[in-house]
Amino acid sequence: MKFCNQCGHAVSERIPEGDSRLRFVCDHCAVIHYQNPRVIAGTLPIHKGRVLLCRRAIEPRKGFWTLPAGFMENFETLEQAALRETLEEACARVRQPTLYTLFDIAQISQVHVFFRAELADLDFSAGEESLEVQLFEESEIPWADLAFPTVARTLKHYFADRQSGIFPVRNEELPAHRPLFEGNT
Ligand code: ZN
């Protein structure tokens, strides 16, 4: 951050009085610009044991497969964000979303959350940010071509958990990985 979004003057990085962390502080109007973690929400859409993946049409990780997911917007719930991203990226509607995996990636200040959900119908297609959208059996998952580690972890948990039919919420802390979600995808 270089300039204050309140007054347009330069900001500098310093620890405000009474604080313990470096913040961007405006040298002119003294506004403190707090920066907080970002939340990525998505779904694991399932149809008769197969899972829906999207091949990314945009960077980062263009051409790689992902579960439909993206940055949570202001004024929406986590579940709304996950369903919206599923509609935007896969033109897919899902039923009974259930919180399933939650990843803390503290080093890059991101939280990734996925809901298990049933595809409502087979009327899905590639959205603006996808090249193609496809259902995969476990044996067909393109493990080497998955876009993000949290997608791979979610799929691994799903295939393991479905053997028992019990799907506890999985909360894991992951080290920072490249590639990462960037921009506003
Ligand atoms: Zn300012």
mmCIF file of C-alpha atoms and ligand atoms in Angstrom:
data_model
loop_
_atom_site.group_PDB
_atom_site.id
_atom_site.type_symbol
_atom_site.label_atom_id
_atom_site.label_comp_id
_atom_site.label_asym_id
_atom_site.label_seq_id
_atom_site.Cartn_x
_atom_site.Cartn_y
_atom_site.Cartn_z
ATOM 1 C CA MET A 1 0.000 0.000 0.000
ATOM 2 C CA LYS A 2 1.375 3.388 -1.000
ATOM 3 C CA PHE A 3 -1.439 5.918 -0.748
ATOM 4 C CA CYS A 4 -4.270 6.591 1.651
ATOM 5 C CA ASN A 5 -7.670 5.689 0.216
ATOM 6 C CA GLN A 6 -9.268 8.393 2.382
ATOM 7 C CA CYS A 7 -7.223 11.435 1.351
ATOM 8 C CA GLY A 8 -4.775 10.291 -1.348
ATOM 9 C CA HIS A 9 -1.606 11.198 0.564
ATOM 10 C CA ALA A 10 1.304 8.834 1.128
ATOM 11 C CA VAL A 11 1.122 6.195 3.851
ATOM 12 C CA SER A 12 3.997 4.828 5.871
ATOM 13 C CA GLU A 13 4.345 1.585 7.765
ATOM 14 C CA ARG A 14 4.588 1.920 11.534
ATOM 15 C CA ILE A 15 3.229 0.583 14.795
ATOM 16 C CA PRO A 16 0.419 2.876 15.989
ATOM 17 C CA GLU A 17 0.323 3.868 19.648
ATOM 18 C CA GLY A 18 -1.274 1.124 21.721
ATOM 19 C CA ASP A 19 -0.870 -1.409 18.923
ATOM 20 C CA SER A 20 1.742 -4.123 18.529
ATOM 21 C CA ARG A 21 1.758 -4.664 14.770
ATOM 22 C CA LEU A 22 3.037 -2.775 11.781
ATOM 23 C CA ARG A 23 0.199 -0.969 9.983
ATOM 24 C CA PHE A 24 -0.075 1.369 7.051
ATOM 25 C CA VAL A 25 -0.793 4.772 8.573
ATOM 26 C CA CYS A 26 -1.621 7.887 6.589
ATOM 27 C CA ASP A 27 0.994 10.600 7.065
ATOM 28 C CA HIS A 28 -1.643 13.250 6.387
ATOM 29 C CA CYS A 29 -4.992 12.262 7.950
ATOM 30 C CA ALA A 30 -3.629 9.617 10.358
ATOM 31 C CA VAL A 31 -6.114 6.949 9.309
ATOM 32 C CA ILE A 32 -4.852 3.458 10.143
ATOM 33 C CA HIS A 33 -5.398 1.015 7.284
ATOM 34 C CA TYR A 34 -5.967 -2.388 8.875
ATOM 35 C CA GLN A 35 -5.432 -5.393 6.647
ATOM 36 C CA ASN A 36 -7.082 -8.639 7.626
ATOM 37 C CA PRO A 37 -7.185 -12.215 6.325
ATOM 38 C CA ARG A 38 -9.252 -13.113 3.330
ATOM 39 C CA VAL A 39 -11.751 -15.935 3.088
ATOM 40 C CA ILE A 40 -12.088 -18.220 0.083
ATOM 41 C CA ALA A 41 -15.340 -20.203 0.026
ATOM 42 C CA GLY A 42 -16.341 -23.037 -2.256
ATOM 43 C CA THR A 43 -18.210 -26.290 -2.613
ATOM 44 C CA LEU A 44 -17.506 -29.959 -3.200
ATOM 45 C CA PRO A 45 -20.421 -30.727 -5.540
ATOM 46 C CA ILE A 46 -21.283 -34.433 -5.645
ATOM 47 C CA HIS A 47 -23.463 -36.480 -7.975
ATOM 48 C CA LYS A 48 -23.782 -40.248 -7.406
ATOM 49 C CA GLY A 49 -20.267 -40.499 -6.017
ATOM 50 C CA ARG A 50 -18.684 -38.336 -8.674
ATOM 51 C CA VAL A 51 -17.355 -34.857 -7.915
ATOM 52 C CA LEU A 52 -17.572 -31.740 -10.032
ATOM 53 C CA LEU A 53 -14.334 -29.980 -10.954
ATOM 54 C CA CYS A 54 -13.705 -26.856 -13.021
ATOM 55 C CA ARG A 55 -10.681 -26.251 -15.221
ATOM 56 C CA ARG A 56 -9.501 -22.712 -14.640
ATOM 57 C CA ALA A 57 -9.632 -20.213 -17.496
ATOM 58 C CA ILE A 58 -7.721 -17.565 -15.563
ATOM 59 C CA GLU A 59 -4.479 -17.145 -13.668
ATOM 60 C CA PRO A 60 -3.264 -18.205 -11.226
ATOM 61 C CA ARG A 61 -3.173 -21.853 -12.228
ATOM 62 C CA LYS A 62 -4.877 -21.433 -15.573
ATOM 63 C CA GLY A 63 -5.604 -24.849 -17.087
ATOM 64 C CA PHE A 64 -5.558 -26.629 -13.732
ATOM 65 C CA TRP A 65 -8.569 -28.223 -12.049
ATOM 66 C CA THR A 66 -10.267 -26.820 -8.991
ATOM 67 C CA LEU A 67 -13.390 -27.100 -6.948
ATOM 68 C CA PRO A 68 -15.599 -24.061 -7.543
ATOM 69 C CA ALA A 69 -14.420 -21.446 -5.032
ATOM 70 C CA GLY A 70 -13.501 -17.812 -4.706
ATOM 71 C CA PHE A 71 -13.222 -14.787 -2.473
ATOM 72 C CA MET A 72 -16.074 -14.092 -0.124
ATOM 73 C CA GLU A 73 -17.736 -10.719 -0.759
ATOM 74 C CA ASN A 74 -18.918 -8.174 1.767
ATOM 75 C CA PHE A 75 -22.519 -8.533 2.936
ATOM 76 C CA GLU A 76 -22.870 -12.231 2.219
ATOM 77 C CA THR A 77 -22.666 -15.325 4.412
ATOM 78 C CA LEU A 78 -20.006 -17.974 3.990
ATOM 79 C CA GLU A 79 -22.568 -20.364 2.546
ATOM 80 C CA GLN A 80 -23.889 -17.721 0.144
ATOM 81 C CA ALA A 81 -20.341 -17.089 -1.047
ATOM 82 C CA ALA A 82 -19.757 -20.794 -1.691
ATOM 83 C CA LEU A 83 -23.035 -21.188 -3.604
ATOM 84 C CA ARG A 84 -22.458 -18.007 -5.600
ATOM 85 C CA GLU A 85 -18.999 -19.140 -6.664
ATOM 86 C CA THR A 86 -20.417 -22.539 -7.651
ATOM 87 C CA LEU A 87 -23.007 -20.846 -9.823
ATOM 88 C CA GLU A 88 -20.474 -18.417 -11.332
ATOM 89 C CA GLU A 89 -17.724 -20.913 -12.115
ATOM 90 C CA ALA A 90 -19.700 -24.058 -12.923
ATOM 91 C CA CYS A 91 -23.205 -22.680 -13.605
ATOM 92 C CA ALA A 92 -24.224 -25.331 -11.083
ATOM 93 C CA ARG A 93 -26.840 -25.358 -8.365
ATOM 94 C CA VAL A 94 -26.338 -27.495 -5.277
ATOM 95 C CA ARG A 95 -28.520 -28.732 -2.437
ATOM 96 C CA GLN A 96 -27.911 -29.226 1.289
ATOM 97 C CA PRO A 97 -24.507 -27.568 1.605
ATOM 98 C CA THR A 98 -22.741 -28.817 4.730
ATOM 99 C CA LEU A 99 -19.575 -27.294 6.167
ATOM 100 C CA TYR A 100 -16.781 -29.769 5.529
ATOM 101 C CA THR A 101 -13.187 -28.493 5.323
ATOM 102 C CA LEU A 102 -11.604 -25.389 6.798
ATOM 103 C CA PHE A 103 -7.954 -24.547 6.144
ATOM 104 C CA ASP A 104 -5.887 -21.904 7.863
ATOM 105 C CA ILE A 105 -3.010 -20.740 5.704
ATOM 106 C CA ALA A 106 -1.675 -18.223 8.172
ATOM 107 C CA GLN A 107 1.497 -17.401 6.256
ATOM 108 C CA ILE A 108 -0.530 -15.880 3.437
ATOM 109 C CA SER A 109 -3.406 -14.663 5.613
ATOM 110 C CA GLN A 110 -6.045 -16.797 3.941
ATOM 111 C CA VAL A 111 -8.791 -19.115 5.147
ATOM 112 C CA HIS A 112 -10.244 -21.636 2.683
ATOM 113 C CA VAL A 113 -13.622 -23.225 3.423
ATOM 114 C CA PHE A 114 -15.502 -25.893 1.448
ATOM 115 C CA PHE A 115 -19.058 -27.169 1.806
ATOM 116 C CA ARG A 116 -20.073 -30.677 0.751
ATOM 117 C CA ALA A 117 -23.191 -30.471 -1.373
ATOM 118 C CA GLU A 118 -25.360 -32.494 -3.742
ATOM 119 C CA LEU A 119 -25.635 -31.280 -7.308
ATOM 120 C CA ALA A 120 -29.250 -30.259 -7.794
ATOM 121 C CA ASP A 121 -29.246 -31.379 -11.431
ATOM 122 C CA LEU A 122 -26.868 -32.096 -14.293
ATOM 123 C CA ASP A 123 -27.463 -28.730 -15.893
ATOM 124 C CA PHE A 124 -23.947 -27.352 -15.355
ATOM 125 C CA SER A 125 -21.468 -25.716 -17.731
ATOM 126 C CA ALA A 126 -18.306 -23.643 -17.780
ATOM 127 C CA GLY A 127 -18.757 -20.169 -16.350
ATOM 128 C CA GLU A 128 -16.666 -17.142 -17.289
ATOM 129 C CA GLU A 129 -13.670 -18.240 -15.240
ATOM 130 C CA SER A 130 -13.705 -21.895 -16.351
ATOM 131 C CA LEU A 131 -12.567 -23.650 -19.523
ATOM 132 C CA GLU A 132 -14.624 -26.749 -18.808
ATOM 133 C CA VAL A 133 -16.564 -28.377 -16.005
ATOM 134 C CA GLN A 134 -16.728 -32.111 -15.531
ATOM 135 C CA LEU A 135 -17.778 -34.885 -13.139
ATOM 136 C CA PHE A 136 -14.995 -37.215 -11.993
ATOM 137 C CA GLU A 137 -14.955 -40.659 -10.409
ATOM 138 C CA GLU A 138 -12.339 -41.089 -7.684
ATOM 139 C CA SER A 139 -10.133 -43.038 -10.129
ATOM 140 C CA GLU A 140 -10.314 -40.225 -12.672
ATOM 141 C CA ILE A 141 -9.275 -37.313 -10.449
ATOM 142 C CA PRO A 142 -6.396 -35.417 -12.134
ATOM 143 C CA TRP A 143 -4.323 -35.293 -8.941
ATOM 144 C CA ALA A 144 -1.230 -33.913 -10.667
ATOM 145 C CA ASP A 145 -3.251 -31.159 -12.282
ATOM 146 C CA LEU A 146 -5.169 -29.800 -9.304
ATOM 147 C CA ALA A 147 -4.906 -26.050 -8.899
ATOM 148 C CA PHE A 148 -4.598 -25.666 -5.131
ATOM 149 C CA PRO A 149 -3.483 -27.818 -2.194
ATOM 150 C CA THR A 150 -6.720 -27.142 -0.313
ATOM 151 C CA VAL A 151 -8.660 -28.655 -3.226
ATOM 152 C CA ALA A 152 -6.508 -31.786 -3.090
ATOM 153 C CA ARG A 153 -6.891 -32.046 0.708
ATOM 154 C CA THR A 154 -10.666 -31.675 0.466
ATOM 155 C CA LEU A 155 -10.918 -34.409 -2.181
ATOM 156 C CA LYS A 156 -8.643 -36.734 -0.188
ATOM 157 C CA HIS A 157 -10.781 -36.272 2.922
ATOM 158 C CA TYR A 158 -13.955 -36.861 0.964
ATOM 159 C CA PHE A 159 -12.843 -40.128 -0.604
ATOM 160 C CA ALA A 160 -11.533 -41.378 2.746
ATOM 161 C CA ASP A 161 -14.571 -40.289 4.756
ATOM 162 C CA ARG A 162 -17.148 -41.705 2.404
ATOM 163 C CA GLN A 163 -15.921 -45.206 3.210
ATOM 164 C CA SER A 164 -17.406 -44.752 6.667
ATOM 165 C CA GLY A 165 -20.173 -42.420 5.565
ATOM 166 C CA ILE A 166 -19.168 -40.023 8.344
ATOM 167 C CA PHE A 167 -17.977 -36.567 7.335
ATOM 168 C CA PRO A 168 -16.651 -34.620 10.328
ATOM 169 C CA VAL A 169 -15.589 -31.025 9.787
ATOM 170 C CA ARG A 170 -11.895 -31.107 8.923
ATOM 171 C CA ASN A 171 -9.863 -28.176 10.166
ATOM 172 C CA GLU A 172 -6.221 -28.085 9.160
ATOM 173 C CA GLU A 173 -3.405 -25.626 9.146
ATOM 174 C CA LEU A 174 -1.404 -25.641 5.935
ATOM 175 C CA PRO A 175 1.969 -24.103 5.256
ATOM 176 C CA ALA A 176 2.041 -21.474 2.535
ATOM 177 C CA HIS A 177 2.031 -23.023 -0.884
ATOM 178 C CA ARG A 178 2.468 -21.666 -4.319
ATOM 179 C CA PRO A 179 0.313 -21.340 -6.302
ATOM 180 C CA LEU A 180 -2.087 -19.246 -4.311
ATOM 181 C CA PHE A 181 -5.343 -17.555 -4.847
ATOM 182 C CA GLU A 182 -4.626 -14.016 -5.952
ATOM 183 C CA GLY A 183 -6.541 -11.104 -7.288
ATOM 184 C CA ASN A 184 -10.297 -11.234 -7.047
ATOM 185 C CA THR A 185 -11.069 -14.633 -8.462
HETATM 186 ZN ZN ZN B 1 -5.136 9.988 4.652
#
